[in-house]
C-alpha cells in the first residue's frame, strides 16, 4: 500500500509541473455514457472417477475464451480550485459470451462423463476516481486513478452420466478493482 501511495503522489506531483487546466474548462458535473471492455477467461476442469477406466485416470480440460463486455456508466466529478478532480462512477456491463461449458468424456465408454457449465451474465462496479486536470498543447486532459468494488452475477451447473446434478443458480460474487485512465475534453 505504501508503494501505491508513493506512486500516486509522484504521479500527481509530476502532473502539477505540466500546468493546471484552463479556468474556463471544468470537469465538474454529472455524466453518462457507454463503455466496452474485454474479459479473458481461463476455465479448468479436473475430473477423476472410476468410470474413467481406473481410480488413477483423470480428465483435464481447459478452455480459454475472450469476450466483449458492452455496458453503460454514469457518474459525478468535482473539480477543486487547485485542478484536482474527484468523483464517483457506477457502471453495468453485460457479458456477450455468457456461458462456458467443459466436458470430460471417458475414452473407454462415451456414456461416462462429467460436465460443468459456468455462466457470467452481468457485472457492475462502483468506484472512486481521483485525478488532476491539465492543459497540454491547448488540450484539456484528465489523467486519473480509480479504485472500487466489482460485483458479478454468476452461476454454476454440474451433471454426469449417473444423473448427479448440482446447480448453484445465480449468485453474486464480489471483488475489487484498481485502474488508471486518461480523458480528453474535446468540447469546451
PDB file of C-alpha atoms in Angstrom:
ATOM      1  CA  UNK A   1       0.000   0.000   0.000  1.00  0.00           C
ATOM      2  CA  UNK A   2       2.898   2.356   0.725  1.00  0.00           C
ATOM      3  CA  UNK A   3       4.255   1.794  -2.791  1.00  0.00           C
ATOM      4  CA  UNK A   4       0.854   2.651  -4.281  1.00  0.00           C
ATOM      5  CA  UNK A   5       0.699   5.884  -2.241  1.00  0.00           C
ATOM      6  CA  UNK A   6       4.199   6.854  -3.317  1.00  0.00           C
ATOM      7  CA  UNK A   7       3.404   6.163  -6.980  1.00  0.00           C
ATOM      8  CA  UNK A   8       0.153   8.154  -6.832  1.00  0.00           C
ATOM      9  CA  UNK A   9       1.844  11.079  -5.037  1.00  0.00           C
ATOM     10  CA  UNK A  10       4.706  11.080  -7.546  1.00  0.00           C
ATOM     11  CA  UNK A  11       2.271  10.985 -10.462  1.00  0.00           C
ATOM     12  CA  UNK A  12       0.195  13.883  -9.109  1.00  0.00           C
ATOM     13  CA  UNK A  13       3.340  15.933  -8.379  1.00  0.00           C
ATOM     14  CA  UNK A  14       4.551  15.343 -11.946  1.00  0.00           C
ATOM     15  CA  UNK A  15       1.183  16.416 -13.317  1.00  0.00           C
ATOM     16  CA  UNK A  16       1.449  19.588 -11.254  1.00  0.00           C
ATOM     17  CA  UNK A  17       4.522  20.547 -13.304  1.00  0.00           C
ATOM     18  CA  UNK A  18       2.614  20.293 -16.604  1.00  0.00           C
ATOM     19  CA  UNK A  19       0.209  23.124 -15.802  1.00  0.00           C
ATOM     20  CA  UNK A  20      -3.279  23.400 -14.464  1.00  0.00           C
ATOM     21  CA  UNK A  21      -6.173  23.308 -16.892  1.00  0.00           C
ATOM     22  CA  UNK A  22      -7.661  26.459 -18.376  1.00  0.00           C
ATOM     23  CA  UNK A  23     -10.002  28.095 -15.848  1.00  0.00           C
ATOM     24  CA  UNK A  24     -12.820  28.231 -18.429  1.00  0.00           C
ATOM     25  CA  UNK A  25     -12.933  24.439 -18.627  1.00  0.00           C
ATOM     26  CA  UNK A  26     -14.217  22.452 -15.673  1.00  0.00           C
ATOM     27  CA  UNK A  27     -14.752  18.746 -15.141  1.00  0.00           C
ATOM     28  CA  UNK A  28     -17.469  19.360 -12.528  1.00  0.00           C
ATOM     29  CA  UNK A  29     -20.808  17.759 -13.301  1.00  0.00           C
ATOM     30  CA  UNK A  30     -22.784  14.611 -13.966  1.00  0.00           C
ATOM     31  CA  UNK A  31     -22.030  12.407 -16.944  1.00  0.00           C
ATOM     32  CA  UNK A  32     -23.383   9.257 -18.591  1.00  0.00           C
ATOM     33  CA  UNK A  33     -22.164   7.162 -21.462  1.00  0.00           C
ATOM     34  CA  UNK A  34     -21.466   3.790 -22.946  1.00  0.00           C
ATOM     35  CA  UNK A  35     -18.392   1.679 -22.325  1.00  0.00           C
ATOM     36  CA  UNK A  36     -16.843  -1.503 -23.602  1.00  0.00           C
ATOM     37  CA  UNK A  37     -14.331  -3.885 -22.133  1.00  0.00           C
ATOM     38  CA  UNK A  38     -12.774  -7.270 -22.677  1.00  0.00           C
ATOM     39  CA  UNK A  39     -12.735 -10.295 -20.392  1.00  0.00           C
ATOM     40  CA  UNK A  40     -10.190 -13.077 -20.695  1.00  0.00           C
ATOM     41  CA  UNK A  41     -11.204 -16.387 -19.092  1.00  0.00           C
ATOM     42  CA  UNK A  42      -9.251 -19.489 -18.241  1.00  0.00           C
ATOM     43  CA  UNK A  43     -11.662 -22.203 -17.059  1.00  0.00           C
ATOM     44  CA  UNK A  44     -10.225 -25.553 -15.934  1.00  0.00           C
ATOM     45  CA  UNK A  45     -11.957 -28.872 -15.236  1.00  0.00           C
ATOM     46  CA  UNK A  46     -10.099 -31.690 -13.489  1.00  0.00           C
ATOM     47  CA  UNK A  47     -12.164 -34.824 -13.075  1.00  0.00           C
ATOM     48  CA  UNK A  48     -11.333 -38.232 -11.633  1.00  0.00           C
ATOM     49  CA  UNK A  49     -13.784 -41.091 -11.255  1.00  0.00           C
ATOM     50  CA  UNK A  50     -13.863 -44.877 -11.568  1.00  0.00           C
ATOM     51  CA  UNK A  51     -15.726 -44.672 -14.865  1.00  0.00           C
ATOM     52  CA  UNK A  52     -12.584 -43.260 -16.496  1.00  0.00           C
ATOM     53  CA  UNK A  53     -11.026 -46.815 -16.540  1.00  0.00           C
ATOM     54  CA  UNK A  54      -9.246 -46.815 -13.173  1.00  0.00           C
ATOM     55  CA  UNK A  55      -9.074 -44.828  -9.936  1.00  0.00           C
ATOM     56  CA  UNK A  56      -5.840 -43.225 -11.156  1.00  0.00           C
ATOM     57  CA  UNK A  57      -7.026 -41.941 -14.532  1.00  0.00           C
ATOM     58  CA  UNK A  58      -8.297 -38.423 -14.704  1.00  0.00           C
ATOM     59  CA  UNK A  59      -9.509 -35.913 -17.209  1.00  0.00           C
ATOM     60  CA  UNK A  60      -8.153 -32.407 -17.519  1.00  0.00           C
ATOM     61  CA  UNK A  61      -9.875 -29.926 -19.775  1.00  0.00           C
ATOM     62  CA  UNK A  62      -9.085 -26.247 -20.136  1.00  0.00           C
ATOM     63  CA  UNK A  63     -10.946 -23.612 -22.097  1.00  0.00           C
ATOM     64  CA  UNK A  64      -9.636 -20.180 -22.895  1.00  0.00           C
ATOM     65  CA  UNK A  65     -12.021 -17.550 -24.118  1.00  0.00           C
ATOM     66  CA  UNK A  66     -12.265 -13.828 -24.534  1.00  0.00           C
ATOM     67  CA  UNK A  67     -15.426 -11.831 -24.788  1.00  0.00           C
ATOM     68  CA  UNK A  68     -16.676  -8.282 -25.093  1.00  0.00           C
ATOM     69  CA  UNK A  69     -18.430  -6.549 -22.210  1.00  0.00           C
ATOM     70  CA  UNK A  70     -20.593  -3.669 -23.532  1.00  0.00           C
ATOM     71  CA  UNK A  71     -22.279  -1.500 -20.923  1.00  0.00           C
ATOM     72  CA  UNK A  72     -23.387   1.858 -19.599  1.00  0.00           C
ATOM     73  CA  UNK A  73     -21.872   4.163 -16.997  1.00  0.00           C
ATOM     74  CA  UNK A  74     -22.821   7.228 -15.025  1.00  0.00           C
ATOM     75  CA  UNK A  75     -21.048   9.365 -12.505  1.00  0.00           C
ATOM     76  CA  UNK A  76     -20.261  12.707 -10.987  1.00  0.00           C
ATOM     77  CA  UNK A  77     -16.976  14.637 -10.940  1.00  0.00           C
ATOM     78  CA  UNK A  78     -15.999  17.697  -8.935  1.00  0.00           C
ATOM     79  CA  UNK A  79     -13.034  19.888  -9.857  1.00  0.00           C
ATOM     80  CA  UNK A  80     -11.400  21.702  -6.934  1.00  0.00           C
ATOM     81  CA  UNK A  81      -9.785  25.170  -7.384  1.00  0.00           C
ATOM     82  CA  UNK A  82      -6.295  23.563  -7.421  1.00  0.00           C
ATOM     83  CA  UNK A  83      -7.285  21.455 -10.526  1.00  0.00           C
ATOM     84  CA  UNK A  84      -7.643  18.216  -8.575  1.00  0.00           C
ATOM     85  CA  UNK A  85     -10.695  16.265  -9.738  1.00  0.00           C
ATOM     86  CA  UNK A  86     -12.518  13.691  -7.604  1.00  0.00           C
ATOM     87  CA  UNK A  87     -15.620  11.706  -8.336  1.00  0.00           C
ATOM     88  CA  UNK A  88     -17.644   8.548  -8.149  1.00  0.00           C
ATOM     89  CA  UNK A  89     -18.782   6.305 -11.004  1.00  0.00           C
ATOM     90  CA  UNK A  90     -21.062   3.302 -11.411  1.00  0.00           C
ATOM     91  CA  UNK A  91     -21.298   1.025 -14.425  1.00  0.00           C
ATOM     92  CA  UNK A  92     -23.195  -2.039 -15.576  1.00  0.00           C
ATOM     93  CA  UNK A  93     -21.835  -4.375 -18.256  1.00  0.00           C
ATOM     94  CA  UNK A  94     -23.327  -7.450 -19.907  1.00  0.00           C
ATOM     95  CA  UNK A  95     -21.203 -10.407 -20.958  1.00  0.00           C
ATOM     96  CA  UNK A  96     -21.572 -11.040 -24.710  1.00  0.00           C
ATOM     97  CA  UNK A  97     -20.395 -14.687 -24.309  1.00  0.00           C
ATOM     98  CA  UNK A  98     -22.244 -15.677 -21.166  1.00  0.00           C
ATOM     99  CA  UNK A  99     -21.720 -19.430 -20.904  1.00  0.00           C
ATOM    100  CA  UNK A 100     -18.621 -21.628 -20.805  1.00  0.00           C
ATOM    101  CA  UNK A 101     -19.119 -25.429 -20.866  1.00  0.00           C
ATOM    102  CA  UNK A 102     -16.428 -28.024 -20.171  1.00  0.00           C
ATOM    103  CA  UNK A 103     -16.808 -31.795 -20.503  1.00  0.00           C
ATOM    104  CA  UNK A 104     -14.733 -34.827 -19.613  1.00  0.00           C
ATOM    105  CA  UNK A 105     -15.817 -37.943 -21.526  1.00  0.00           C
ATOM    106  CA  UNK A 106     -14.328 -41.379 -20.869  1.00  0.00           C
ATOM    107  CA  UNK A 107     -12.336 -42.716 -23.814  1.00  0.00           C
ATOM    108  CA  UNK A 108     -13.436 -46.284 -22.934  1.00  0.00           C
ATOM    109  CA  UNK A 109     -17.139 -45.565 -22.514  1.00  0.00           C
ATOM    110  CA  UNK A 110     -18.614 -42.411 -24.054  1.00  0.00           C
ATOM    111  CA  UNK A 111     -21.642 -42.741 -21.767  1.00  0.00           C
ATOM    112  CA  UNK A 112     -19.415 -41.792 -18.801  1.00  0.00           C
ATOM    113  CA  UNK A 113     -18.882 -38.056 -18.461  1.00  0.00           C
ATOM    114  CA  UNK A 114     -18.590 -35.026 -16.189  1.00  0.00           C
ATOM    115  CA  UNK A 115     -19.893 -31.711 -17.490  1.00  0.00           C
ATOM    116  CA  UNK A 116     -19.667 -28.245 -15.959  1.00  0.00           C
ATOM    117  CA  UNK A 117     -21.277 -25.047 -17.198  1.00  0.00           C
ATOM    118  CA  UNK A 118     -20.168 -21.687 -15.839  1.00  0.00           C
ATOM    119  CA  UNK A 119     -22.172 -18.557 -16.612  1.00  0.00           C
ATOM    120  CA  UNK A 120     -21.115 -14.944 -16.043  1.00  0.00           C
ATOM    121  CA  UNK A 121     -24.103 -12.855 -17.055  1.00  0.00           C
ATOM    122  CA  UNK A 122     -23.655  -9.337 -15.769  1.00  0.00           C
ATOM    123  CA  UNK A 123     -21.134  -7.268 -13.877  1.00  0.00           C
ATOM    124  CA  UNK A 124     -21.485  -3.992 -12.008  1.00  0.00           C
ATOM    125  CA  UNK A 125     -18.884  -1.721 -10.459  1.00  0.00           C
ATOM    126  CA  UNK A 126     -18.809   1.276  -8.154  1.00  0.00           C
ATOM    127  CA  UNK A 127     -15.551   3.181  -7.981  1.00  0.00           C
ATOM    128  CA  UNK A 128     -13.962   6.379  -6.827  1.00  0.00           C
ATOM    129  CA  UNK A 129     -11.798   8.483  -9.146  1.00  0.00           C
ATOM    130  CA  UNK A 130      -9.018  10.987  -8.466  1.00  0.00           C
ATOM    131  CA  UNK A 131      -7.021  12.946 -10.999  1.00  0.00           C
ATOM    132  CA  UNK A 132      -5.660  16.333 -11.999  1.00  0.00           C
ATOM    133  CA  UNK A 133      -6.935  18.467 -14.881  1.00  0.00           C
ATOM    134  CA  UNK A 134      -4.019  19.623 -17.032  1.00  0.00           C
ATOM    135  CA  UNK A 135      -3.535  21.816 -20.069  1.00  0.00           C
ATOM    136  CA  UNK A 136      -1.181  20.219 -22.596  1.00  0.00           C
ATOM    137  CA  UNK A 137      -0.690  21.870 -26.005  1.00  0.00           C
ATOM    138  CA  UNK A 138      -4.123  23.545 -25.802  1.00  0.00           C
ATOM    139  CA  UNK A 139      -5.792  20.245 -24.876  1.00  0.00           C
ATOM    140  CA  UNK A 140      -7.501  19.785 -21.519  1.00  0.00           C
ATOM    141  CA  UNK A 141      -6.697  16.310 -20.212  1.00  0.00           C
ATOM    142  CA  UNK A 142      -7.679  14.405 -17.095  1.00  0.00           C
ATOM    143  CA  UNK A 143      -5.326  11.583 -16.126  1.00  0.00           C
ATOM    144  CA  UNK A 144      -6.813   9.688 -13.183  1.00  0.00           C
ATOM    145  CA  UNK A 145      -6.584   6.631 -10.954  1.00  0.00           C
ATOM    146  CA  UNK A 146      -9.598   4.660  -9.811  1.00  0.00           C
ATOM    147  CA  UNK A 147     -10.351   2.103  -7.081  1.00  0.00           C
ATOM    148  CA  UNK A 148     -13.568   0.374  -6.143  1.00  0.00           C
ATOM    149  CA  UNK A 149     -15.575  -2.792  -5.955  1.00  0.00           C
ATOM    150  CA  UNK A 150     -16.954  -5.042  -8.664  1.00  0.00           C
ATOM    151  CA  UNK A 151     -19.872  -7.447  -8.358  1.00  0.00           C
ATOM    152  CA  UNK A 152     -20.531 -10.266 -10.849  1.00  0.00           C
ATOM    153  CA  UNK A 153     -23.724 -12.225 -11.393  1.00  0.00           C
ATOM    154  CA  UNK A 154     -22.621 -15.869 -11.914  1.00  0.00           C
ATOM    155  CA  UNK A 155     -23.979 -19.432 -11.847  1.00  0.00           C
ATOM    156  CA  UNK A 156     -22.503 -22.949 -11.939  1.00  0.00           C
ATOM    157  CA  UNK A 157     -24.077 -26.247 -13.049  1.00  0.00           C
ATOM    158  CA  UNK A 158     -22.717 -29.817 -12.921  1.00  0.00           C
ATOM    159  CA  UNK A 159     -24.076 -33.079 -14.234  1.00  0.00           C
ATOM    160  CA  UNK A 160     -22.775 -36.576 -15.014  1.00  0.00           C
ATOM    161  CA  UNK A 161     -23.956 -39.864 -16.501  1.00  0.00           C
ATOM    162  CA  UNK A 162     -25.329 -41.059 -13.157  1.00  0.00           C
ATOM    163  CA  UNK A 163     -27.918 -38.276 -13.118  1.00  0.00           C
ATOM    164  CA  UNK A 164     -25.951 -36.428 -10.451  1.00  0.00           C
ATOM    165  CA  UNK A 165     -26.806 -32.786 -10.801  1.00  0.00           C
ATOM    166  CA  UNK A 166     -25.648 -29.720  -8.947  1.00  0.00           C
ATOM    167  CA  UNK A 167     -26.817 -26.234  -9.687  1.00  0.00           C
ATOM    168  CA  UNK A 168     -25.847 -23.067  -7.944  1.00  0.00           C
ATOM    169  CA  UNK A 169     -28.250 -20.686  -9.511  1.00  0.00           C
ATOM    170  CA  UNK A 170     -27.434 -17.074  -9.941  1.00  0.00           C
ATOM    171  CA  UNK A 171     -25.282 -15.817  -7.121  1.00  0.00           C
ATOM    172  CA  UNK A 172     -23.318 -12.663  -6.525  1.00  0.00           C
ATOM    173  CA  UNK A 173     -19.516 -12.681  -6.346  1.00  0.00           C
ATOM    174  CA  UNK A 174     -17.673  -9.571  -5.210  1.00  0.00           C
ATOM    175  CA  UNK A 175     -14.143  -8.367  -5.824  1.00  0.00           C
ATOM    176  CA  UNK A 176     -12.019  -5.235  -6.003  1.00  0.00           C
ATOM    177  CA  UNK A 177     -10.663  -3.196  -8.877  1.00  0.00           C
ATOM    178  CA  UNK A 178      -7.893  -0.700  -9.464  1.00  0.00           C
ATOM    179  CA  UNK A 179      -7.056   1.159 -12.634  1.00  0.00           C
ATOM    180  CA  UNK A 180      -5.934   4.315 -14.391  1.00  0.00           C
ATOM    181  CA  UNK A 181      -7.161   6.279 -17.345  1.00  0.00           C
ATOM    182  CA  UNK A 182      -6.903   9.427 -19.406  1.00  0.00           C
ATOM    183  CA  UNK A 183      -9.807  11.571 -20.572  1.00  0.00           C
ATOM    184  CA  UNK A 184      -9.783  14.440 -23.049  1.00  0.00           C
ATOM    185  CA  UNK A 185     -12.194  17.388 -23.010  1.00  0.00           C
ATOM    186  CA  UNK A 186     -12.867  17.649 -26.747  1.00  0.00           C
ATOM    187  CA  UNK A 187     -15.850  20.034 -26.460  1.00  0.00           C
ATOM    188  CA  UNK A 188     -15.007  23.078 -24.374  1.00  0.00           C
TER     189      UNK A 188
END
